[in-house]
Coordinates of C-alpha atoms and ligand atoms in Angstrom, one line a residue:
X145 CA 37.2 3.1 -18.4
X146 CA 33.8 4.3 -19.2
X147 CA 33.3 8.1 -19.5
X148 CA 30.4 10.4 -18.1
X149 CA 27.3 9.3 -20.6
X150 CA 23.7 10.3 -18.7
X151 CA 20.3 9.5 -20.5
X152 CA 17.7 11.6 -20.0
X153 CA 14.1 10.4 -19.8
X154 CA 13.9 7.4 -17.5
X155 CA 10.3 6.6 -16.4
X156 CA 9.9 5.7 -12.5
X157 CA 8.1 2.6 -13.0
X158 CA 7.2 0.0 -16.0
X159 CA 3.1 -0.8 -15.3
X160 CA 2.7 -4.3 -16.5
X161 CA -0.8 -5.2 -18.4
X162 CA -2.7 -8.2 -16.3
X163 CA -2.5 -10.6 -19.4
X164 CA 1.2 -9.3 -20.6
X165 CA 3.5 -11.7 -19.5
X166 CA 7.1 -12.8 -20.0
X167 CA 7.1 -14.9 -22.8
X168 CA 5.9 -14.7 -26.8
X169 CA 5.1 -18.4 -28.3
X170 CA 7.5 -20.4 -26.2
X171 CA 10.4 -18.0 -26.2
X172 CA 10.9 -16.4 -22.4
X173 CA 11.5 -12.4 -23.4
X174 CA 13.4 -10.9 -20.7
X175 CA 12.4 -7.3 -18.8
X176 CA 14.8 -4.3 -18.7
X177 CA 15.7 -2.8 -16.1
X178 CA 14.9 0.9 -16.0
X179 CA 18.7 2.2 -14.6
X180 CA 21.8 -1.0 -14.6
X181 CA 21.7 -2.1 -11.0
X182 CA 18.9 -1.1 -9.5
X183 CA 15.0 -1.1 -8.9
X184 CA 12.3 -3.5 -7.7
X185 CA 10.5 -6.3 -9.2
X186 CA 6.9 -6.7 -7.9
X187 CA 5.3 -10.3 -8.8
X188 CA 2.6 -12.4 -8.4
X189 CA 1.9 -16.0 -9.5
X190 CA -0.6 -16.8 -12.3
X191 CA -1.8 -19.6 -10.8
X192 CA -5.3 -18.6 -9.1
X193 CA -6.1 -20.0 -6.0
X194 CA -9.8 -18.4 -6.0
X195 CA -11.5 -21.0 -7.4
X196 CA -9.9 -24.1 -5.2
X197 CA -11.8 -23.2 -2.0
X198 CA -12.4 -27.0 -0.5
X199 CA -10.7 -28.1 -3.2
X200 CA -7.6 -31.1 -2.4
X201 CA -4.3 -28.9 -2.2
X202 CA -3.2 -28.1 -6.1
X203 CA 0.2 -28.9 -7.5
X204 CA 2.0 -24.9 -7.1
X205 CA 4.0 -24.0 -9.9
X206 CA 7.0 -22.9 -8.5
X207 CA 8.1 -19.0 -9.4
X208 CA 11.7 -18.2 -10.3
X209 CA 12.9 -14.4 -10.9
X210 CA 16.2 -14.4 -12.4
X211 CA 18.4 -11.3 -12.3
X212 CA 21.2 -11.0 -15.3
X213 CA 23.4 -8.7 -17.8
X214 CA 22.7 -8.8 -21.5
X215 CA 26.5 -8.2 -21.9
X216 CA 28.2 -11.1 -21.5
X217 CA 31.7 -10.2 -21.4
X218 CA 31.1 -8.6 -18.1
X219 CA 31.6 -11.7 -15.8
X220 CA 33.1 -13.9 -18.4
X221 CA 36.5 -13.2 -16.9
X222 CA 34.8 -15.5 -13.4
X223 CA 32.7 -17.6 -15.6
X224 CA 33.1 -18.3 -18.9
X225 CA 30.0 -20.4 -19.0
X226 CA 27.8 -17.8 -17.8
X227 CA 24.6 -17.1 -19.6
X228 CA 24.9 -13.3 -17.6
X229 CA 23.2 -14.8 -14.9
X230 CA 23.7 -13.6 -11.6
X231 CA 21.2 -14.3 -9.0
X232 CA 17.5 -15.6 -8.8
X233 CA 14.8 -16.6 -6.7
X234 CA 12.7 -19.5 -6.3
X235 CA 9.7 -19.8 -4.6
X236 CA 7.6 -23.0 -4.2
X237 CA 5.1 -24.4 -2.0
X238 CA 7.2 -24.5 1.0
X239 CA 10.1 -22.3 0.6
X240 CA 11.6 -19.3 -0.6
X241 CA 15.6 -19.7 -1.9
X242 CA 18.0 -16.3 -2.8
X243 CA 20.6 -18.3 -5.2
X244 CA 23.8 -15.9 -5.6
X245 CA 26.5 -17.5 -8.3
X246 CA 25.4 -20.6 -7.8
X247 CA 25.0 -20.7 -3.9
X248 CA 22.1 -20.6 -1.9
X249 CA 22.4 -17.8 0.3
X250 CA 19.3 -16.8 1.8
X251 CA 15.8 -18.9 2.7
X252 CA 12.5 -18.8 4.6
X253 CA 10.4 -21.6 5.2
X254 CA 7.5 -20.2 3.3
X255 CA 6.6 -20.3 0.2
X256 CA 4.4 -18.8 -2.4
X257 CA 0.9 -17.7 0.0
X258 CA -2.4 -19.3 -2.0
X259 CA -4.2 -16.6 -2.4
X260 CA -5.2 -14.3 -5.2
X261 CA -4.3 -10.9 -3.6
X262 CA -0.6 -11.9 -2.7
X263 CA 2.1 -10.7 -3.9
X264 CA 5.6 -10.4 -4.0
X265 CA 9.0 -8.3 -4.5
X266 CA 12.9 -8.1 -5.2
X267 CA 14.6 -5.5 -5.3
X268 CA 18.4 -5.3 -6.5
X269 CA 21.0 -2.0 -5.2
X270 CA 24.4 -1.7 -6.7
X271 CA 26.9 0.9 -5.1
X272 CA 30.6 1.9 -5.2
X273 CA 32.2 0.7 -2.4
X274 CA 35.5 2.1 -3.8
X275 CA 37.2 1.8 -7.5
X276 CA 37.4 -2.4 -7.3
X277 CA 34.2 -3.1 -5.3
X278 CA 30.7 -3.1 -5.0
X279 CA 28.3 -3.1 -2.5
X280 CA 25.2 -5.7 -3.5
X281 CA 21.7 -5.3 -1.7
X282 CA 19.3 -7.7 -2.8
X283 CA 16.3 -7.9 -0.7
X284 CA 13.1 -9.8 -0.6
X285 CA 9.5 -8.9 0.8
X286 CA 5.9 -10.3 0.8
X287 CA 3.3 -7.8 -0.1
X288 CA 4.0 -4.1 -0.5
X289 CA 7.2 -3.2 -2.2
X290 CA 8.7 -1.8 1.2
X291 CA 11.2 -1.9 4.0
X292 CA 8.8 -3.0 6.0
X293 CA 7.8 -6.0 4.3
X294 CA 11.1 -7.1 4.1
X295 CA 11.7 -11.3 4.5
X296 CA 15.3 -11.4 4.0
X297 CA 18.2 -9.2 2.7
X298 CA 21.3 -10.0 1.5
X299 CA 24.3 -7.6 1.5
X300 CA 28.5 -8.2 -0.4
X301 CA 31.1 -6.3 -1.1
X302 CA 31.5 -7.9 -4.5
X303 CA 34.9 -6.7 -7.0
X304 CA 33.4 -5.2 -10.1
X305 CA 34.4 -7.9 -12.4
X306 CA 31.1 -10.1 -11.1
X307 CA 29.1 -8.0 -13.0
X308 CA 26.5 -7.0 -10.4
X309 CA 26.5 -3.1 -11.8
X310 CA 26.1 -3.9 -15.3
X311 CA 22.9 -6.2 -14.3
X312 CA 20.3 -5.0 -16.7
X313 CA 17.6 -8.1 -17.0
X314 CA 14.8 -9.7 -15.5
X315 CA 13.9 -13.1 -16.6
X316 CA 10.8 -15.2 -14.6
X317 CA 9.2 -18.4 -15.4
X318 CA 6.1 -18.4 -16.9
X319 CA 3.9 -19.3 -13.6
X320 CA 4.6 -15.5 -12.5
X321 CA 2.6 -12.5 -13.4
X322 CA 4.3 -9.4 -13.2
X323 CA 2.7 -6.5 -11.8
X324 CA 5.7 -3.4 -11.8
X325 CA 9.2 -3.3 -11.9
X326 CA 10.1 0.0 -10.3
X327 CA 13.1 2.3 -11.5
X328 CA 14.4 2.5 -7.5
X329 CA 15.3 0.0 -5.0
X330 CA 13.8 -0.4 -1.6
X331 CA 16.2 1.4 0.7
X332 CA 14.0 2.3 3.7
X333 CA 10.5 2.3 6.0
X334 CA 8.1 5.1 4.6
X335 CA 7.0 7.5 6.9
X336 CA 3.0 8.0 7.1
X337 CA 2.6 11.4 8.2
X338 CA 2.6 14.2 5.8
X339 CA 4.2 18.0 6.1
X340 CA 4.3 20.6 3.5
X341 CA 7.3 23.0 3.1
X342 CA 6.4 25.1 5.7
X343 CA 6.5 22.9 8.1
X344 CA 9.0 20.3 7.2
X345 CA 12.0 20.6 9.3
X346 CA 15.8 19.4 8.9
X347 CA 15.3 16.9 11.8
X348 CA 11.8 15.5 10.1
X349 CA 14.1 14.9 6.8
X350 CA 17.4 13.6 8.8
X351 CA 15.1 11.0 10.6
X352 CA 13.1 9.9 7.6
X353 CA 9.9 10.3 9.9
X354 CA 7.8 12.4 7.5
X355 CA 6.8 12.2 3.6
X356 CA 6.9 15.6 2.4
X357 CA 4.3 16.9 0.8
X358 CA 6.4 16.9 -2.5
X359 CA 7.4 13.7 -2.5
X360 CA 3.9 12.4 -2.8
X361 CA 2.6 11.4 -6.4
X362 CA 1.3 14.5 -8.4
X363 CA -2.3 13.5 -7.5
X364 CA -1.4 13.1 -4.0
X365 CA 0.0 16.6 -3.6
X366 CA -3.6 17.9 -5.6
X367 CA -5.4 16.4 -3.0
X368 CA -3.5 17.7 -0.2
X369 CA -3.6 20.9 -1.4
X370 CA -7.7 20.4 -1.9
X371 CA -7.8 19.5 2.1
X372 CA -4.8 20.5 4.0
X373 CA -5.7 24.1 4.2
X374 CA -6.7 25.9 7.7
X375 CA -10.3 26.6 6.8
X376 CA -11.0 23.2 6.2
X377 CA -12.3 22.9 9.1
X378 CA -15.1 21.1 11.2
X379 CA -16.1 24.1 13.6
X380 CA -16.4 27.4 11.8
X381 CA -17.8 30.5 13.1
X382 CA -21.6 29.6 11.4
X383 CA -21.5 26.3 13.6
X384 CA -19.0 26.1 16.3
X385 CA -20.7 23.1 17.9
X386 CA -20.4 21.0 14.9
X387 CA -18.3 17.9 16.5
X388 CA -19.7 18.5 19.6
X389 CA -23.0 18.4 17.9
X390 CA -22.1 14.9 15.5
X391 CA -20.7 13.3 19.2
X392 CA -24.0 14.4 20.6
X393 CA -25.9 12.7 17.9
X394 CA -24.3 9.2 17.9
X395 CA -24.8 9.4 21.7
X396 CA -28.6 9.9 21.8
X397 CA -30.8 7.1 20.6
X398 CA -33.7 9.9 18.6
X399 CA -30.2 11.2 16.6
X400 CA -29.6 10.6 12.7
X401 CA -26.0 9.3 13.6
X402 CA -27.4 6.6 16.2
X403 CA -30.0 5.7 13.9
X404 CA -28.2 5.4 10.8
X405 CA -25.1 3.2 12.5
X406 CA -27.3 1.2 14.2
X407 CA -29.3 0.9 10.8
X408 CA -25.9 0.1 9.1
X409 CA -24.4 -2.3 11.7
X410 CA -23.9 -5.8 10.6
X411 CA -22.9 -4.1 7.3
X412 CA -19.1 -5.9 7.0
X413 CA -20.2 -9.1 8.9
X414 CA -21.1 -10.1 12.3
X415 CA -19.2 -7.8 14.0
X416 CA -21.0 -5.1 15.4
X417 CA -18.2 -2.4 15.9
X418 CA -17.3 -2.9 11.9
X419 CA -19.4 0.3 11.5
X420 CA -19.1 4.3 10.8
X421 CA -20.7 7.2 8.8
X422 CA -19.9 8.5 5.1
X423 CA -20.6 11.4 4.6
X424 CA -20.0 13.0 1.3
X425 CA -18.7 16.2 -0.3
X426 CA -19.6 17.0 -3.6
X427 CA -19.9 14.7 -6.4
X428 CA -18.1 12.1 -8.3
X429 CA -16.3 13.0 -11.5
X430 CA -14.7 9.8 -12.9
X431 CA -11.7 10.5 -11.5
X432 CA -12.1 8.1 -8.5
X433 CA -13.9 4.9 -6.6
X434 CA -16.8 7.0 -5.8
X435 CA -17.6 10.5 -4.6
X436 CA -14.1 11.5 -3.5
X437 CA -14.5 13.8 -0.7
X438 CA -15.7 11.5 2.6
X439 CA -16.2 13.1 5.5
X440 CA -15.7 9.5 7.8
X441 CA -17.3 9.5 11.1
X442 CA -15.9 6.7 13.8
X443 CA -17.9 6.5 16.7
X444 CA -15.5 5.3 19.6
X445 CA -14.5 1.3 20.0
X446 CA -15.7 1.1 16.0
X447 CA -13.7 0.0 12.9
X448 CA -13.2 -0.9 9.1
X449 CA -12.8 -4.2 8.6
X450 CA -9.4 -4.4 6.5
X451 CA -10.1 -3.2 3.0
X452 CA -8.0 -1.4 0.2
X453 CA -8.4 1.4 -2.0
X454 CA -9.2 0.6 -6.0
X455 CA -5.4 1.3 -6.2
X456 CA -6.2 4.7 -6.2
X457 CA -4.3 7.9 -4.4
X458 CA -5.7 8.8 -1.3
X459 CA -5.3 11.8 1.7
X460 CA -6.6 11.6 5.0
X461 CA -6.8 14.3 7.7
X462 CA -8.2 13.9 11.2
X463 CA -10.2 16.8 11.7
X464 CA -11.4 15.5 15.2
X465 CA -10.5 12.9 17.7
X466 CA -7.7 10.5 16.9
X467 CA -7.3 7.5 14.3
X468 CA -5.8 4.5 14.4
X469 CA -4.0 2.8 11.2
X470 CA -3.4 -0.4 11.0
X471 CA -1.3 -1.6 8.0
X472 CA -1.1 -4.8 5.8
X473 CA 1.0 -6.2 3.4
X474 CA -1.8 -7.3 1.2
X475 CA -5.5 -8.7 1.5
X476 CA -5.8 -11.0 3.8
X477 CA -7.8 -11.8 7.3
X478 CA -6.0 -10.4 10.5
X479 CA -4.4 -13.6 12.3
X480 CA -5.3 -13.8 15.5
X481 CA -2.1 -16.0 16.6
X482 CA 1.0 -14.0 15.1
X483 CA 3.9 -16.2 14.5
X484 CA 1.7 -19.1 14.1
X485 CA 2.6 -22.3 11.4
X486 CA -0.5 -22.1 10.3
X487 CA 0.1 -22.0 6.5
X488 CA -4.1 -20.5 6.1
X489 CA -3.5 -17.0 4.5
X490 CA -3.9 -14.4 7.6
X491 CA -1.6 -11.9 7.7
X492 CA -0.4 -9.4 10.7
X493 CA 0.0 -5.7 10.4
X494 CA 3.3 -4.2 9.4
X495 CA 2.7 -1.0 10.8
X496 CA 0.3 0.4 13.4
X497 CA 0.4 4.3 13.8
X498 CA -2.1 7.2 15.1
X499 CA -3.4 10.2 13.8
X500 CA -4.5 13.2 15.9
X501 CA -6.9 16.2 15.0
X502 CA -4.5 18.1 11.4
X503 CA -2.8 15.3 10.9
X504 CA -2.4 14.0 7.3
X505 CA -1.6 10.3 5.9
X506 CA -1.5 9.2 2.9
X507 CA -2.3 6.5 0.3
X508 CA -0.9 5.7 -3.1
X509 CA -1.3 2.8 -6.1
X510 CA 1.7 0.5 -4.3
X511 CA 1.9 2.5 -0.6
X512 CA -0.5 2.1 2.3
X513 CA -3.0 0.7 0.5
X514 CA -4.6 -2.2 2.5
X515 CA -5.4 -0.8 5.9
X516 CA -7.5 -1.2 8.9
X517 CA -8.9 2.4 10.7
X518 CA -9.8 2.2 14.1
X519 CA -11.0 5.0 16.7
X520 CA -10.0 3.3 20.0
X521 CA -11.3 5.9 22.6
X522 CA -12.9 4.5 25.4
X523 CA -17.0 4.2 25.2
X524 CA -18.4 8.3 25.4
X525 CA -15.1 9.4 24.7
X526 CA -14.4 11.7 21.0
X527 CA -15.8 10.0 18.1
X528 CA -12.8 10.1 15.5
X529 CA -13.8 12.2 12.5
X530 CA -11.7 12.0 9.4
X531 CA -11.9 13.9 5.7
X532 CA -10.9 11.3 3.2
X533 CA -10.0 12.0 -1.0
X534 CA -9.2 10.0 -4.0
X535 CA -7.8 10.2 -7.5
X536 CA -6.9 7.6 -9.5
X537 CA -3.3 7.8 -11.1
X538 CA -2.9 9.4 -14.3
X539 CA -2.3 6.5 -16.0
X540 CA -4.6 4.2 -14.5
X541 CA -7.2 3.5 -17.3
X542 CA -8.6 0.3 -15.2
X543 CA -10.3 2.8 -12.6
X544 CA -11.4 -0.4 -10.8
X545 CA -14.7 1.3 -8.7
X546 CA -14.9 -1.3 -5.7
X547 CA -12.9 -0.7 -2.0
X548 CA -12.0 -4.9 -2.1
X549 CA -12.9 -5.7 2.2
X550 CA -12.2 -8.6 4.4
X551 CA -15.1 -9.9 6.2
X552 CA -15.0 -11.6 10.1
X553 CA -15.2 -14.6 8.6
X554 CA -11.8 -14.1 6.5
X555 CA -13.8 -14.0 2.9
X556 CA -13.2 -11.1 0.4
X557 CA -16.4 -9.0 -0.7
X558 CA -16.0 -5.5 -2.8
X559 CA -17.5 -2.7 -1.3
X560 CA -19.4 0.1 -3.1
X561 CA -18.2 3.5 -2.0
X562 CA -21.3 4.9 -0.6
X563 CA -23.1 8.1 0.9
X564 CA -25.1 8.2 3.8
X565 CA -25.9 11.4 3.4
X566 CA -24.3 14.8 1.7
X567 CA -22.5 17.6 4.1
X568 CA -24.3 20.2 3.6
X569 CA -27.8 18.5 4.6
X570 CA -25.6 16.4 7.5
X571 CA -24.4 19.6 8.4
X572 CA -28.1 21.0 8.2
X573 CA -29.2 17.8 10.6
X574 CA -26.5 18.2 13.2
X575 CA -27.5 21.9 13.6
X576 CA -31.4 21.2 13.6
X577 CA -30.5 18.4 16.1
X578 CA -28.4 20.6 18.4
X579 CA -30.4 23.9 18.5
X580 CA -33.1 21.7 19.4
X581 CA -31.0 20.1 22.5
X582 CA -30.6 22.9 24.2
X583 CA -27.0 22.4 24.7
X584 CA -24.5 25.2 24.5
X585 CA -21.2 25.5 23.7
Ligands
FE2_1497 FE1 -9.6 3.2 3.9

C-alpha cells in the first residue's frame, strides 16, 4: 500500500517543437505523462497533404497513439507478456480503432482528414471507483482538445490490478507530429461567456455555463481587465451619439463607413457580405498579430469568413448590437451538406452562440480559436460593434503574425491584421459626419 507522496511543480501542459518528434535515430522515445492517469494527447500527422492538390490519392501513413506504464509489474499479474501496454489508437485512411487489451472497442468510419490544419486528440481519466476498482475514460475528438469535439468515448470499471492508474507513457508511430499533451483530461463543454468575481454566481459555477474570469490564461485575464471595465464604453458623455452616429454612417452612401466597406468588399472572396470595419486602438507592441485593440464594426447580414487567431489569447466584448459565433474544430470550409459522406475536408460548427451589448468571450492558444462572427440583424437593423484584444502566450516565441482565413471557394489564405483607420480620428469622422446630419439624439 502506497503512502501519501505529492510532487510539487507539475507544468499544465508539455508544448512540443514542430520538428521534435517521437523518435532519436530509429529508437521510438516514449512521452511522459505529466500526472499517472490522466491528460490529453493532441496530434497531428506528418504527412502533408498541402502540396497534393490534383494530385492521385497518396498512400496515408497510418497514426497509432499507444498508452502504457513504464512499470511493468503492474499488469503482469493479467499478462505476463505485456510490454505495459494498455490501449492505443489507430487511425488510417478510412477508420479510426480504440484497441483496449487487445480488443477493439470503439470505431468511426473515418479516418485521418487530408489536410494540413487537422488535428487530433486522446485523452485518458483514471478514478477510484472504490478500493478494487477504477473507473477508465478514454475519449477521442477531431480538432480542438474538447468535449465538444468529442468522436467516441469509452468508459470501464476496471480492478486496479490492469494497471490503468499507473499508466504513465505515450508512445506514437513516427507518421504523427505531436503538438501538446496536456496535464488534464477532457471532462466537459467549455462555456464561452466570461464573468468576473463579482458577478459569477453559485448557479453560473453549478451549471458549468460560464468561464470565470480567473480561470482564463494569465494573459486572458490582462486583457479582460484592459476592456471589461464600465467606462469602456462606446457612448460617453463627449459623444453620446457615437453608435447611432457609426449606424448612420454605413447607412448613407457620402459616409466613411459605406465607402470604405464597399471599398473593402470582395476582400475574403466573392462573397459580398464577407466584410466589416477595423478600427484600431493604439499601437502594436510585439506582443500580438497586429495592433491589439480592434474596435470591429459588422454592418447587419455581414461576416468573417472562418479564420483563426495566430494561436494567440484573445477577449471580445460587444459593445453594441449582438454577435454571432460560430465555432470550428479546425480550418476547414463550412460544409454545406452536414452529415454528408463526402470525404473533401469541410467541417460543421461545433458550437454556435450569441453575444449581446457587455458580453465577453473568449479566445486562447487550444480554445475557441477557429471561428466564424456574424451580425445577423435584419437589413437597417443595429450594426454589431465589437472591441477585440490579443496577447500571445508567454511562452510563445513563434508569434506567428497572420489571422490563417478560409476563402468561398474553400482555399486557405493568411490575412494581415489591418487598420482602416485609428479611433481617435474614426471617432473624429463619426462626429464631423453626424453634427453635420443634423440628426439629434
Ligand atoms: Fe476572429
Amino acid at each position: 500500500m502506497s503512502s501519501y507522496n505529492a510532487q510539487y511543480k507539475i507544468p499544465r501542459e508539455k508544448v512540443f517543437k514542430v520538428q521534435e518528434t517521437s523518435e532519436q535515430g530509429d529508437v521510438a522515445e516514449p512521452t511522459p505523462l505529466l500526472i499517472e492517469g490522466q491528460g490529453t494527447y493532441i496530434f497531428k500527422a506528418s504527412q502533408r497533404f498541402s502540396d497534393c492538390v490534383g494530385e492521385p490519392v497518396l498512400p496515408i501513413q497510418p497514426l497509432r497513439i499507444a498508452f502504457r506504464t513504464s512499470d511493468l509489474s503492474t499488469n503482469q499479474e493479467t499478462d505476463p507478456d505485456s510490454n505495459g501496454e494498455l490501449f492505443y489508437l489507430d487511425i488510417d485512411s478510412e477508420t479510426t480503432r480504440l484497441n483496449v487489451e487487445g480488443a477493439i472497442v470503439e470505431s468511426n468510419t473515418f479516418g485521418i482528414v487530408q489536410s494540413d490544419y487537422a488535428f487530433y486528440w486522446i485523452s485518458l481519466d483514471v478514478r477510484n471507483v472504490d478500493k478494487e476498482n477504477n473507473y477508465v475514460s478514454i475519449r477521442f475528438g477531431r480538432g480542438e482538445a474538447r468535449f465538444e469535439t468529442q468522436v467516441f468515448c469509452y468508459q470501464k470499471n476496471m480492478p486496479k490490478t490492469k494497471g490503468f492508474w499507473h499508466i504513465s507513457q505515450v508512445l506514437v508511430s513516427h507518421s504523427v507530429q505531436p503538438m501538446r499533451l496536456l496535464r488534464d483530461p477532457v471532462v466537459g463543454e467549455v462555456p464561452l461567456v466570461v464573468k468576473n468575481t463579482d458577478t459569477l454566481t453559485m448557479e453560473d459555477v453549478a451549471a458549468n455555463r460560464v468561464m470565470p474570469k480567473a480561470a482564463l490564461s494569465t494573459e486572458g485575464q490582462k486583457l479582460y481587465d484592459i476592456v471589461a471595465g464600465q467606462n469602456f464604453v462606446l457612448d460617453t458623455p463627449d459623444f453620446p451619439a457615437f453608435s447611432d452616429a457609426i449606424k448612420h454612417s454605413i447607412e448613407t452612401e457620402t459616409g466613411w463607413c459605406y465607402k470604405t466597406l464597399k471599398d473593402k468588399s470582395g476582400e475574403f472572396g466573392s462573397d459580398s457580405k464577407a466584410v466589416y470595419l477595423r478600427i484600431t486602438l493604439g499601437n502594436a507592441g510585439g506582443e500580438s498579430p497586429g495592433i491589439p485593440f480592434v474596435m470591429e464594426i459588422w454592418p447587419p447580414q455581414c461576416h468573417s469568413p472562418i479564420h483563426q487567431h495566430a494561436g494567440a489569447n484573445a477577449i471580445i466584448r460587444v459593445l453594441s448590437g449582438e454577435i454571432n459565433v460560430l465555432l470550428f474544430p479546425f480550418l476547414a470550409n463550412e460544409t454545406v451538406t452536414p452529415n454528408s459522406t463526402d470525404r473533401s475536408v469541410n467541417v460543421v460548427p461545433f458550437a454556435k452562440a450569441s453575444f449581446v451589448k457587455d458580453e465577453v468571450t473568449w479566445i486562447s492558444p487550444l480554445l475557441n480559436q477557429t471561428h466564424k462572427l456574424q451580425n445577423n440583424a435584419a437589413i437597417g437593423g443595429k450594426p454589431c460593434i465589437t472591441i477585440q484584444c490579443y496577447m500571445y502566450d508567454e511562452a510563445d516565441s513563434g508569434h506567428y503574425p497572420f489571422f490563417d482565413f478560409v476563402y468561398d471557394d474553400g482555399t486557405i489564405d493568411q490575412f494581415i491584421p489591418n487598420s482602416d483607420m485609428n479611433f481617435i480620428q474614426f471617432k473624429e469622422t463619426m462626429k464631423k459626419e453626424w453634427d453635420e446630419s443634423g440628426k439629434m439624439v
